[in-house]
Short mmCIF file of C-alpha atoms in Angstrom, two decimals:
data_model
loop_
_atom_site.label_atom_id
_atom_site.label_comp_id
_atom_site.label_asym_id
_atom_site.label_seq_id
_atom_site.Cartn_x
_atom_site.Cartn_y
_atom_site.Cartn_z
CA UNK A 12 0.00 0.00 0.00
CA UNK A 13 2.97 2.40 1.13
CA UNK A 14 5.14 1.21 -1.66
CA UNK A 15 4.81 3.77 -3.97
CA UNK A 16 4.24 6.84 -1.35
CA UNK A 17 6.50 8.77 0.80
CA UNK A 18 5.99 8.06 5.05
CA UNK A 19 4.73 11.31 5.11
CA UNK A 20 2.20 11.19 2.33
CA UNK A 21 1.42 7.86 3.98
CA UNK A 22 0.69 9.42 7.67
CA UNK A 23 -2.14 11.63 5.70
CA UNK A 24 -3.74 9.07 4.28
CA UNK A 25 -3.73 7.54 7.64
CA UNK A 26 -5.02 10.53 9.53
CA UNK A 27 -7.65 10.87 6.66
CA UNK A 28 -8.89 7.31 6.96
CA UNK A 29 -9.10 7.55 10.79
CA UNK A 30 -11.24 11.03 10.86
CA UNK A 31 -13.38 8.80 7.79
CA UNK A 32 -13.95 6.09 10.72
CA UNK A 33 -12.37 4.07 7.91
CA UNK A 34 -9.19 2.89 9.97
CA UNK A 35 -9.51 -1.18 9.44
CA UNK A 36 -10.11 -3.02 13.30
CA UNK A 37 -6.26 -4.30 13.30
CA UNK A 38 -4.68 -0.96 12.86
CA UNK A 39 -7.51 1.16 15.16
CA UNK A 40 -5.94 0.82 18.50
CA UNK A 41 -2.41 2.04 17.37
CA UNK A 42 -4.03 4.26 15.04
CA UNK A 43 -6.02 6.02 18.10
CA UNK A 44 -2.63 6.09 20.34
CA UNK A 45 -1.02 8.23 17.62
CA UNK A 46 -3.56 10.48 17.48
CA UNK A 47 -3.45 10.88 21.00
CA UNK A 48 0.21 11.21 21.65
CA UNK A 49 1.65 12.75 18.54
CA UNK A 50 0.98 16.35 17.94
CA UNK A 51 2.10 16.29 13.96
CA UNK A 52 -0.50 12.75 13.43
CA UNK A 53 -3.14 14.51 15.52
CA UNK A 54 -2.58 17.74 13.56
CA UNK A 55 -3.23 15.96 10.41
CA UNK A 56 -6.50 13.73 11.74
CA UNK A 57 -7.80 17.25 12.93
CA UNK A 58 -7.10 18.61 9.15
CA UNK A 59 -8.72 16.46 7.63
CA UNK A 60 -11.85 16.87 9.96
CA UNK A 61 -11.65 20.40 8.70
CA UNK A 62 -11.53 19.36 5.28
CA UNK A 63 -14.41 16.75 5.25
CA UNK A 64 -17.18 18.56 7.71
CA UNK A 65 -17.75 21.02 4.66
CA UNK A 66 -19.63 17.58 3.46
CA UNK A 67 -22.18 19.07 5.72
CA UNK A 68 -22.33 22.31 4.62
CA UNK A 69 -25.67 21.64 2.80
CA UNK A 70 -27.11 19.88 5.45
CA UNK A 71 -30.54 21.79 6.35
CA UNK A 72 -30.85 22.47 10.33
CA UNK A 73 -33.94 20.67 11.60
CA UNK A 74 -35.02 21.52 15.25
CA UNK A 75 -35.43 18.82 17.31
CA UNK A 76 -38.53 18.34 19.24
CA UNK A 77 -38.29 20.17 22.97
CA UNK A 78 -38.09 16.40 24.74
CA UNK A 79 -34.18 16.36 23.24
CA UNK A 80 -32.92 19.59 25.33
CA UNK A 81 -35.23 18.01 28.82
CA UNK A 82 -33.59 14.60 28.71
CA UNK A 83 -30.07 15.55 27.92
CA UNK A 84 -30.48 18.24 30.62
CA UNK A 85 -31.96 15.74 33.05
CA UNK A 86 -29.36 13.38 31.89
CA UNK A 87 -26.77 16.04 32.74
CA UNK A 88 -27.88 17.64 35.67
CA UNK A 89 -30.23 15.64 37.54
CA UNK A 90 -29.55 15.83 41.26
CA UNK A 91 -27.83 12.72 42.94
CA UNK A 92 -30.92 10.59 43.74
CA UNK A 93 -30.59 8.56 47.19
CA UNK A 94 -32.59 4.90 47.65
CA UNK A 95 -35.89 5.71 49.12
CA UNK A 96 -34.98 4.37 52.90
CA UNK A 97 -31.72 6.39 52.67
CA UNK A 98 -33.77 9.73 51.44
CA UNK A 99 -35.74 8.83 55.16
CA UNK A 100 -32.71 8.25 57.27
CA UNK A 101 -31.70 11.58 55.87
CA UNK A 102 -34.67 13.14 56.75
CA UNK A 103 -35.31 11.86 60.30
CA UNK A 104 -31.85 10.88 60.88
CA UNK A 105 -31.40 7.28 63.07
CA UNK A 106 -34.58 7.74 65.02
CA UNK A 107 -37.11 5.77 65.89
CA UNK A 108 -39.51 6.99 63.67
CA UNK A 109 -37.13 6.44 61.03
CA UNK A 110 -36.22 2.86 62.09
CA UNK A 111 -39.96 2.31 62.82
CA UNK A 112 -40.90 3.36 59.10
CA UNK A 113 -37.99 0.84 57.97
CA UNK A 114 -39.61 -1.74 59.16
CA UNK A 115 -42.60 -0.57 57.07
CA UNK A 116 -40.93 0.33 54.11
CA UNK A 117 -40.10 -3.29 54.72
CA UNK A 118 -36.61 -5.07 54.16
CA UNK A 119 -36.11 -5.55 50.33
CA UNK A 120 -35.58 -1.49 50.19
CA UNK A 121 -32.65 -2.05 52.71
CA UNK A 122 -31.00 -4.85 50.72
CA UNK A 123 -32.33 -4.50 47.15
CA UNK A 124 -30.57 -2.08 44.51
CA UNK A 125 -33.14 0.40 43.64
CA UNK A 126 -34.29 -0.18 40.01
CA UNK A 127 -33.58 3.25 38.04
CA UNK A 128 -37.05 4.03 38.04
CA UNK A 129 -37.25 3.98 41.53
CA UNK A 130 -34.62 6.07 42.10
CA UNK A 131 -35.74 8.57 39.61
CA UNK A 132 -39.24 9.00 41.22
CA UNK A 133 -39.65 11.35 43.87
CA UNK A 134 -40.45 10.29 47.23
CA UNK A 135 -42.62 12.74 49.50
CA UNK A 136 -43.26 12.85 53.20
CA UNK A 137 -44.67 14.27 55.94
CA UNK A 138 -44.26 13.95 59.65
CA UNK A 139 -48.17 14.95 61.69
CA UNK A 140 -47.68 15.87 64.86
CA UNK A 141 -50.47 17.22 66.91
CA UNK A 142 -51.08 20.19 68.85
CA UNK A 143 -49.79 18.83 72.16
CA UNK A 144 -47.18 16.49 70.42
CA UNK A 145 -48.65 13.35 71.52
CA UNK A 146 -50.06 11.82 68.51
CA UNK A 147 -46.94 11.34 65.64
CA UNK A 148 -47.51 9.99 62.60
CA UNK A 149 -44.50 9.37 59.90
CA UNK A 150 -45.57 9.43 56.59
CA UNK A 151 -43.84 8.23 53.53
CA UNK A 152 -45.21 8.05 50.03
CA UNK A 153 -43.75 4.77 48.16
CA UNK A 154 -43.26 5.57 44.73
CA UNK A 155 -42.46 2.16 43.79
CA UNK A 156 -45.77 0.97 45.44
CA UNK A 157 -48.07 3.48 44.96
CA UNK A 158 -49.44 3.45 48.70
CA UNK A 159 -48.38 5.04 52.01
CA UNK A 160 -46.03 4.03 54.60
CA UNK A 161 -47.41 5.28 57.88
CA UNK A 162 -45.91 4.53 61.54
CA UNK A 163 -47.23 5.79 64.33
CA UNK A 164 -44.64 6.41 66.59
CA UNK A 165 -46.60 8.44 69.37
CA UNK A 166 -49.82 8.94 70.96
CA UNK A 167 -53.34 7.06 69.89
CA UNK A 168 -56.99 7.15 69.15
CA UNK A 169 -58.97 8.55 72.67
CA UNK A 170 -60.57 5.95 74.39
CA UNK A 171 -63.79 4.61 72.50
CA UNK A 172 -62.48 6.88 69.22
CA UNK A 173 -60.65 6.29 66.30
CA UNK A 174 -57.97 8.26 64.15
CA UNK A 175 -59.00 8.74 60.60
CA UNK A 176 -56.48 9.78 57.67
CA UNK A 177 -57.60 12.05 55.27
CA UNK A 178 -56.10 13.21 52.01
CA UNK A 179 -56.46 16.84 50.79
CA UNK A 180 -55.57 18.22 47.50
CA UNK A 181 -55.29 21.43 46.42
CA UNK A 182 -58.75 23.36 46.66
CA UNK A 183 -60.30 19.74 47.01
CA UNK A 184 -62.77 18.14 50.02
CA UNK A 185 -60.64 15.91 51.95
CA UNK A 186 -60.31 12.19 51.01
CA UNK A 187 -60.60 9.62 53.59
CA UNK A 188 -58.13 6.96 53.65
CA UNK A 189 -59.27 5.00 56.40
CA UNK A 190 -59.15 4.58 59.65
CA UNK A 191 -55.57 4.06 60.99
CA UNK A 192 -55.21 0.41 62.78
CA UNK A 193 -54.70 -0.12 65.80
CA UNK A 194 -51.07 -1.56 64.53
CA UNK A 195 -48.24 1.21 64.85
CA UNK A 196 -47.33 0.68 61.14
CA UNK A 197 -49.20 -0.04 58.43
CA UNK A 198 -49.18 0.64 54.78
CA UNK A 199 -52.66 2.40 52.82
CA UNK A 200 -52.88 2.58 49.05
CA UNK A 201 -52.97 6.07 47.61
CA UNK A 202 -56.04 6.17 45.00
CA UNK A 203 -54.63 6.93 41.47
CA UNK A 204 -55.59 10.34 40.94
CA UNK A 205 -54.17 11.49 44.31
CA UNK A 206 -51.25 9.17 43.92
CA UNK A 207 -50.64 11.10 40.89
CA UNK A 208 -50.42 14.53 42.07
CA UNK A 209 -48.67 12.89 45.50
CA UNK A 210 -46.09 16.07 46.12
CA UNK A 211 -49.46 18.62 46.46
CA UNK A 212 -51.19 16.53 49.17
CA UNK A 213 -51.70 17.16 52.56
CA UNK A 214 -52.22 15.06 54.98
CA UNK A 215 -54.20 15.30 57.97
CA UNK A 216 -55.61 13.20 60.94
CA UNK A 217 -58.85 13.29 62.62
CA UNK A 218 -60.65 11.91 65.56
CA UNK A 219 -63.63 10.26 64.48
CA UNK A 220 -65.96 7.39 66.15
CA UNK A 221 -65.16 3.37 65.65
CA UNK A 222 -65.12 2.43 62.29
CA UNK A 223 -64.59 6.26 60.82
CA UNK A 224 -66.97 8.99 59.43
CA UNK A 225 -70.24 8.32 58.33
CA UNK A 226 -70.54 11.14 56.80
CA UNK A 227 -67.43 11.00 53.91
CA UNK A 228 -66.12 14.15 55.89
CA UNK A 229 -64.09 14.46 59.08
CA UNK A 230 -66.61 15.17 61.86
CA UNK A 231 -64.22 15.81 65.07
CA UNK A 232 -61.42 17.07 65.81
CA UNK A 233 -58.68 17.79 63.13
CA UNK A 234 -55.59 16.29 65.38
CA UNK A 235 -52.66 16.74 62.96
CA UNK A 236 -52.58 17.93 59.39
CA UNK A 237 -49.09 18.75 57.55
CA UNK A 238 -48.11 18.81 53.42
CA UNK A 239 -46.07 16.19 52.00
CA UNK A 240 -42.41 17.00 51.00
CA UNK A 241 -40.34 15.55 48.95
CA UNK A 242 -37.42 13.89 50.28
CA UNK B 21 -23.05 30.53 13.12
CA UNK B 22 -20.99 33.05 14.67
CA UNK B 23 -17.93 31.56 15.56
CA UNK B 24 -16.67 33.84 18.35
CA UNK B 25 -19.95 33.67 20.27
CA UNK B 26 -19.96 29.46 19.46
CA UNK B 27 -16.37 29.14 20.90
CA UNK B 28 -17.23 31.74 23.83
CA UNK B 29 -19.91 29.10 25.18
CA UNK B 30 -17.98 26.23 24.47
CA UNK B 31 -15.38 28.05 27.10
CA UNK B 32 -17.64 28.84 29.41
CA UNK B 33 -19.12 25.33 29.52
CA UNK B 34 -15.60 24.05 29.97
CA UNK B 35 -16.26 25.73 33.19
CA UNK B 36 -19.56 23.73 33.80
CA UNK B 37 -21.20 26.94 33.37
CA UNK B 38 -24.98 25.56 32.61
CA UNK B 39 -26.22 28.68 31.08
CA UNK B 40 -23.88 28.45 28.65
CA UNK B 41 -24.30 25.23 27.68
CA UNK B 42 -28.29 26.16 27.33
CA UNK B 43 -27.41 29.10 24.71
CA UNK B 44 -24.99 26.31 23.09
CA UNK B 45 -27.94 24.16 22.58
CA UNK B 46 -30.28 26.49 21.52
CA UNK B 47 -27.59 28.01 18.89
CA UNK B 48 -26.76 24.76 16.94
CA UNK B 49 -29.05 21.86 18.02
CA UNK B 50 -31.05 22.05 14.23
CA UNK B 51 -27.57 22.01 12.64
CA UNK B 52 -26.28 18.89 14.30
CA UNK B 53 -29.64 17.28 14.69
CA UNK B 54 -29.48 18.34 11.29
CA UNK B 55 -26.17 16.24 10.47
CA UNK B 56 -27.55 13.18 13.09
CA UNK B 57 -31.01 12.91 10.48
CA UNK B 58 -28.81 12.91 7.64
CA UNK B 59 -26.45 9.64 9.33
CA UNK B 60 -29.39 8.14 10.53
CA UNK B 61 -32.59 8.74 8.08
CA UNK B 62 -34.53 7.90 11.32
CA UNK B 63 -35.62 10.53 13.93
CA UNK B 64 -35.80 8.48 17.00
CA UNK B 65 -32.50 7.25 16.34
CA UNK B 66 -31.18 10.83 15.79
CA UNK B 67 -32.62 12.10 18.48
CA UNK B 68 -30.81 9.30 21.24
CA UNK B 69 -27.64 10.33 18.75
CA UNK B 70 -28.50 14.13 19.73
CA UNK B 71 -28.64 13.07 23.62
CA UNK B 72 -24.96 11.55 23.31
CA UNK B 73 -23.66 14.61 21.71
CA UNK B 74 -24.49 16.82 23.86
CA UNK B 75 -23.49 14.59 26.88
CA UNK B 76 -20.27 14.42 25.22
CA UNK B 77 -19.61 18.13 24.51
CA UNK B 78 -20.61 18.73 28.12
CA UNK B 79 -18.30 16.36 29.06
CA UNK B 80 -15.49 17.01 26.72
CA UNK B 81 -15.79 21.09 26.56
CA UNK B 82 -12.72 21.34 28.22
CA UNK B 83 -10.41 19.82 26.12
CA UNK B 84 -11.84 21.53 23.21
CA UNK B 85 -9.38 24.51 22.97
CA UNK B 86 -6.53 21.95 22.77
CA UNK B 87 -7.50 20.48 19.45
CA UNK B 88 -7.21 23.34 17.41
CA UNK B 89 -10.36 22.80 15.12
CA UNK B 90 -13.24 25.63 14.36
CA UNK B 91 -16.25 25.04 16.86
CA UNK B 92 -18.71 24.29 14.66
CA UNK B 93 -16.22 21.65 12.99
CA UNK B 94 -16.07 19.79 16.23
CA UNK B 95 -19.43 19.74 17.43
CA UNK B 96 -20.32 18.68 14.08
CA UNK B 97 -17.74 16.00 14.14
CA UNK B 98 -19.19 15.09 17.47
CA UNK B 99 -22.65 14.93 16.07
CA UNK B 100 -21.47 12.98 12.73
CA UNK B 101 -19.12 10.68 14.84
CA UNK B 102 -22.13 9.48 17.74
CA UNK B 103 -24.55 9.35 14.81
CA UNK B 104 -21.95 7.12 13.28
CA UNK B 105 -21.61 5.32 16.11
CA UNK B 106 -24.53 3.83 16.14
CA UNK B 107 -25.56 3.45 12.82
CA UNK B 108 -22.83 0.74 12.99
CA UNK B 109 -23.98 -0.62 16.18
CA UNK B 110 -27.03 -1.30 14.49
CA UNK B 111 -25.36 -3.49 11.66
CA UNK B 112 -23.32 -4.99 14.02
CA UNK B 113 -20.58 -4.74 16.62
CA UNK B 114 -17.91 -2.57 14.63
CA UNK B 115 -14.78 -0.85 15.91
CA UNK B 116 -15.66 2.51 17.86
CA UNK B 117 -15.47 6.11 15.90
CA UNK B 118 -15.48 8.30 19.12
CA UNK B 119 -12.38 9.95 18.18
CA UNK B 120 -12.53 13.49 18.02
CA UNK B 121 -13.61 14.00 21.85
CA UNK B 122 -10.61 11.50 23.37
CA UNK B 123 -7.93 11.68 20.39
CA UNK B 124 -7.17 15.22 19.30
CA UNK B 125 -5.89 16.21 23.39
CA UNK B 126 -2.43 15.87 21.93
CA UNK B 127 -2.44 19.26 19.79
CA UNK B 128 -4.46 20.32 16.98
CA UNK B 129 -3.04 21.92 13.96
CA UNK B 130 -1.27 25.09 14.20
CA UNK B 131 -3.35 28.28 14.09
CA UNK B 132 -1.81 28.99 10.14
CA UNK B 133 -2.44 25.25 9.18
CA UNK B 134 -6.01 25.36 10.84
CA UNK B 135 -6.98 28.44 9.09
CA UNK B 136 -5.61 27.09 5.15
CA UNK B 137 -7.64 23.88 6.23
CA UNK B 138 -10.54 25.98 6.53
CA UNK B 139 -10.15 28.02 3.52
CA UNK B 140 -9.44 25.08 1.36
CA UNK B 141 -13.20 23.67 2.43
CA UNK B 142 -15.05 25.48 0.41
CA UNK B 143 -13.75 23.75 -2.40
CA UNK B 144 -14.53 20.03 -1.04
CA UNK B 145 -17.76 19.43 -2.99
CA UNK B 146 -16.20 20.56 -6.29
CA UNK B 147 -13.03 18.68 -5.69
CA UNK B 148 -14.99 15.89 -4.33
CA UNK B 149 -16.84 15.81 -8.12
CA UNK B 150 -13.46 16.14 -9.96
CA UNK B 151 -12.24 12.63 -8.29
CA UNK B 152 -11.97 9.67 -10.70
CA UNK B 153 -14.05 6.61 -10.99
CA UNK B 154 -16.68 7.67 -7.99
CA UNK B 155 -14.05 8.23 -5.27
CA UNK B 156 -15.69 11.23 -4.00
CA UNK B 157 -18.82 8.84 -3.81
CA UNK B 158 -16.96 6.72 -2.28
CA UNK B 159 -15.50 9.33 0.15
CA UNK B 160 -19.19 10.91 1.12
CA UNK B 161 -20.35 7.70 1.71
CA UNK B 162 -17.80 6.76 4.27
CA UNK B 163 -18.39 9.95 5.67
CA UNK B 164 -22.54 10.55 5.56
CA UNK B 165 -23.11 6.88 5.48
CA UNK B 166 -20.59 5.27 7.68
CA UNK B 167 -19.75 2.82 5.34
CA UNK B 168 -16.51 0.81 5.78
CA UNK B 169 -13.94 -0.41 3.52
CA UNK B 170 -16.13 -3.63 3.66
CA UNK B 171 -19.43 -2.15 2.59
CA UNK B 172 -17.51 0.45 0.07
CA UNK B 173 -16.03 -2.89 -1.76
CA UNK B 174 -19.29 -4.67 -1.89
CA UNK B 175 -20.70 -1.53 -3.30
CA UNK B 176 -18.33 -0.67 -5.76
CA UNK B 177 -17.56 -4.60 -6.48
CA UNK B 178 -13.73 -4.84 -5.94
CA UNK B 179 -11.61 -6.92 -3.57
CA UNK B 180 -11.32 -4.75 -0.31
CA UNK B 181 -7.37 -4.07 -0.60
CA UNK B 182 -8.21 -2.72 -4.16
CA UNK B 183 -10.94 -0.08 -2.48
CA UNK B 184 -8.24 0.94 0.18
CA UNK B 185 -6.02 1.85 -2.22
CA UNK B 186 -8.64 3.08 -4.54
CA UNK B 187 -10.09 5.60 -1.90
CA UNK B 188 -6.75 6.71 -0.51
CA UNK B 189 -5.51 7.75 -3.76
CA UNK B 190 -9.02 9.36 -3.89
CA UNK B 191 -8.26 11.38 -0.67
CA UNK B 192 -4.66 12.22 -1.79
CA UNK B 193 -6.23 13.69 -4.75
CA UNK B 194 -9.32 15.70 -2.77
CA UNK B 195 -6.00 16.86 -0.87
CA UNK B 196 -3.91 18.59 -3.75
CA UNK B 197 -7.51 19.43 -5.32
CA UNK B 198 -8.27 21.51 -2.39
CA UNK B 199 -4.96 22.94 -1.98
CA UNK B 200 -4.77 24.35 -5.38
#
């Protein structure tokens, strides 16, 4: 092949077929350390991608749709996500509430790699404390579920009542989502349409008679009510 | 394209400046997605293509003043290379193009060689259509087609060490062409 030219002639012809992509598989690896290590090889390769990008010259722009810019800037500059349990120890630090929601949250997030989706989602979560501090309720909304982790880590119902947990959207009538058991922890699934606008909700308790409101809408005392935030 | 503002941002988002970067984007996303449409003849393809490039020019802003090329030449190289890139991966598992990013940190050409390289591209189409025998056929479709040595001997229905000499006689020629 280099019979006929001069080493120097031949190094262009290199540098030309490597900025091509043409550089056959057996010569690639040496070809690439040149180009990384000697300034007069490298000089050539970066002539010749001088020479050839005029080959685009009549190439018409075409904007790409918006969703190119949001993923390469969420690629880019999405912040650190932490496993969900993690995100909680952060939050509440080693405490008992924390450790109490773990147990909730249940063992698999302790042990199991989050799957990227999970990771990605956003985890919110409240802590309701009432007005005298007794009752404390640890919220955590499971993205990977789709339901509530709640653990009750002080206070409970009065005697002969029960503690009701209501959901409240923006501008919406609260939602009841049961009536808390007697259990510390327990987990309640988050209807779709709340579940989908999770990070707006608030949450609040109430003190209602065995077996919860009769009427779809708290009837005593509001004990606790806080938003959701996201972890 | 103005140049000075293009190599401006490419500075600043050597210095992770974000804003930058944004006004990068905005300035010559159609032109590359542009060149990645043109590799790929398939918009969801381009657009993953267009995602890579602009991870890697984030990425690889930085070394960008070391290799001595115009900006739009290397983000279009960038563009042309990823699009590349995976046009092959498609076919199959082929050696790896991503050289302008990684390869050129040694040192580019020097400022007077860079700007006769430049001068001398205007006249790559019409040298391109002076080569013999289809080399500058040959030559744009290694370069907007990613075709190899392999494919361009299939195509042009010669044994592949007859095509590599073919084509670098080809791209001797385009050189003295354009120098003229």
């Amino acid at each position: 092949m280099s019979d006929t030219s001069t080493p120097r002639e031949d190094d262009n012809a290199l540098a030309a077929e490597y900025a091509l992509g043409l550089t056959p598989a057996a010569e690639f690896v040496d070809t690439r350390r040149r180009a990384a290590t000697d300034p007069a090889f490298a000089a050539h390769v970066a002539m010749w991608h001088e020479r050839l990008v005029a080959m685009t010259d009549d190439i018409a722009p075409v904007t790409p749709p918006a969703r190119v810019k949001r993923d390469v800037f969420g690629r880019l500059f999405r912040p650190a996500r932490v496993p969900l349990l993690q995100r909680v120890w952060l939050w509440q630090g080693i405490s008992i509430a924390a450790i109490a929601l773990a147990a909730v949250l249940g063992y698999g997030q302790l042990t199991q790699a989050p799957t990227p989706d999970a990771v990605r989602a956003p985890v919110y979560a409240t802590q309701l404390t009432g007005a005298d501090g007794a009752l404390q309720v640890l919220a955590v909304y499971d993205p990977t579920r789709g339901d509530l982790a709640l653990s009750r880590t002080s206070g409970a119902a009065r005697p002969g009542r029960a503690l009701e947990l209501w959901a409240i959207a923006p501008d919406q009538a609260p939602v009841s989502l049961g009536v808390l058991p007697d259990a510390a922890t327990t987990r309640v699934v988050l209807p779709s349409a709340l579940a989908a606008i999770a990070g707006q909700l608030t949450l609040a308790i109430s003190d209602e008679p065995p077996g919860g409101s009769t009427t779809g809408a708290p009837t005593g005392d509001v004990l606790a009510a806080s938003p959701v935030t996201e972890l | 394209m103005d140049r000075d503002r293009i190599e401006t941002l490419i500075a600043r988002v050597a210095l992770n400046d974000r804003a930058a970067f944004d006004q990068l984007y905005d300035a010559v996303s159609a032109k590359l997605f542009g060149v990645c449409l043109r590799v790929l003849t398939n918009r969801a393809a381009a657009e993953d293509a267009m995602q890579d490039t602009f991870v890697k020019i984030w990425n690889n802003a930085e070394r960008y003043s070391a290799n001595g090329l115009s900006p739009m030449t290397w983000l279009i190289t960038i563009a042309r290379n990823t699009s590349i890139d995976r046009l092959r991966a498609r076919k199959s598992g082929n050696t790896d193009l991503d050289s302008v990013q990684t390869e050129l940190v040694a040192s580019g050409p020097t400022p007077e060689q860079a700007s006769i390289a430049r001068s001398e591209a205007g006249r790559l189409v019409n040298c391109l259509d002076e080569l013999p025998q289809d080399r500058g056929s040959a030559i744009r479709g290694a370069y907007l087609d990613g075709q190899s040595y392999a494919d361009l001997a299939e195509r042009f229905n010669v044994p592949l060490n007859t095509m590599r000499t073919w084509l670098r006689r080809g791209l001797m020629a385009l050189r003295e062409c354009m120098a003229q």
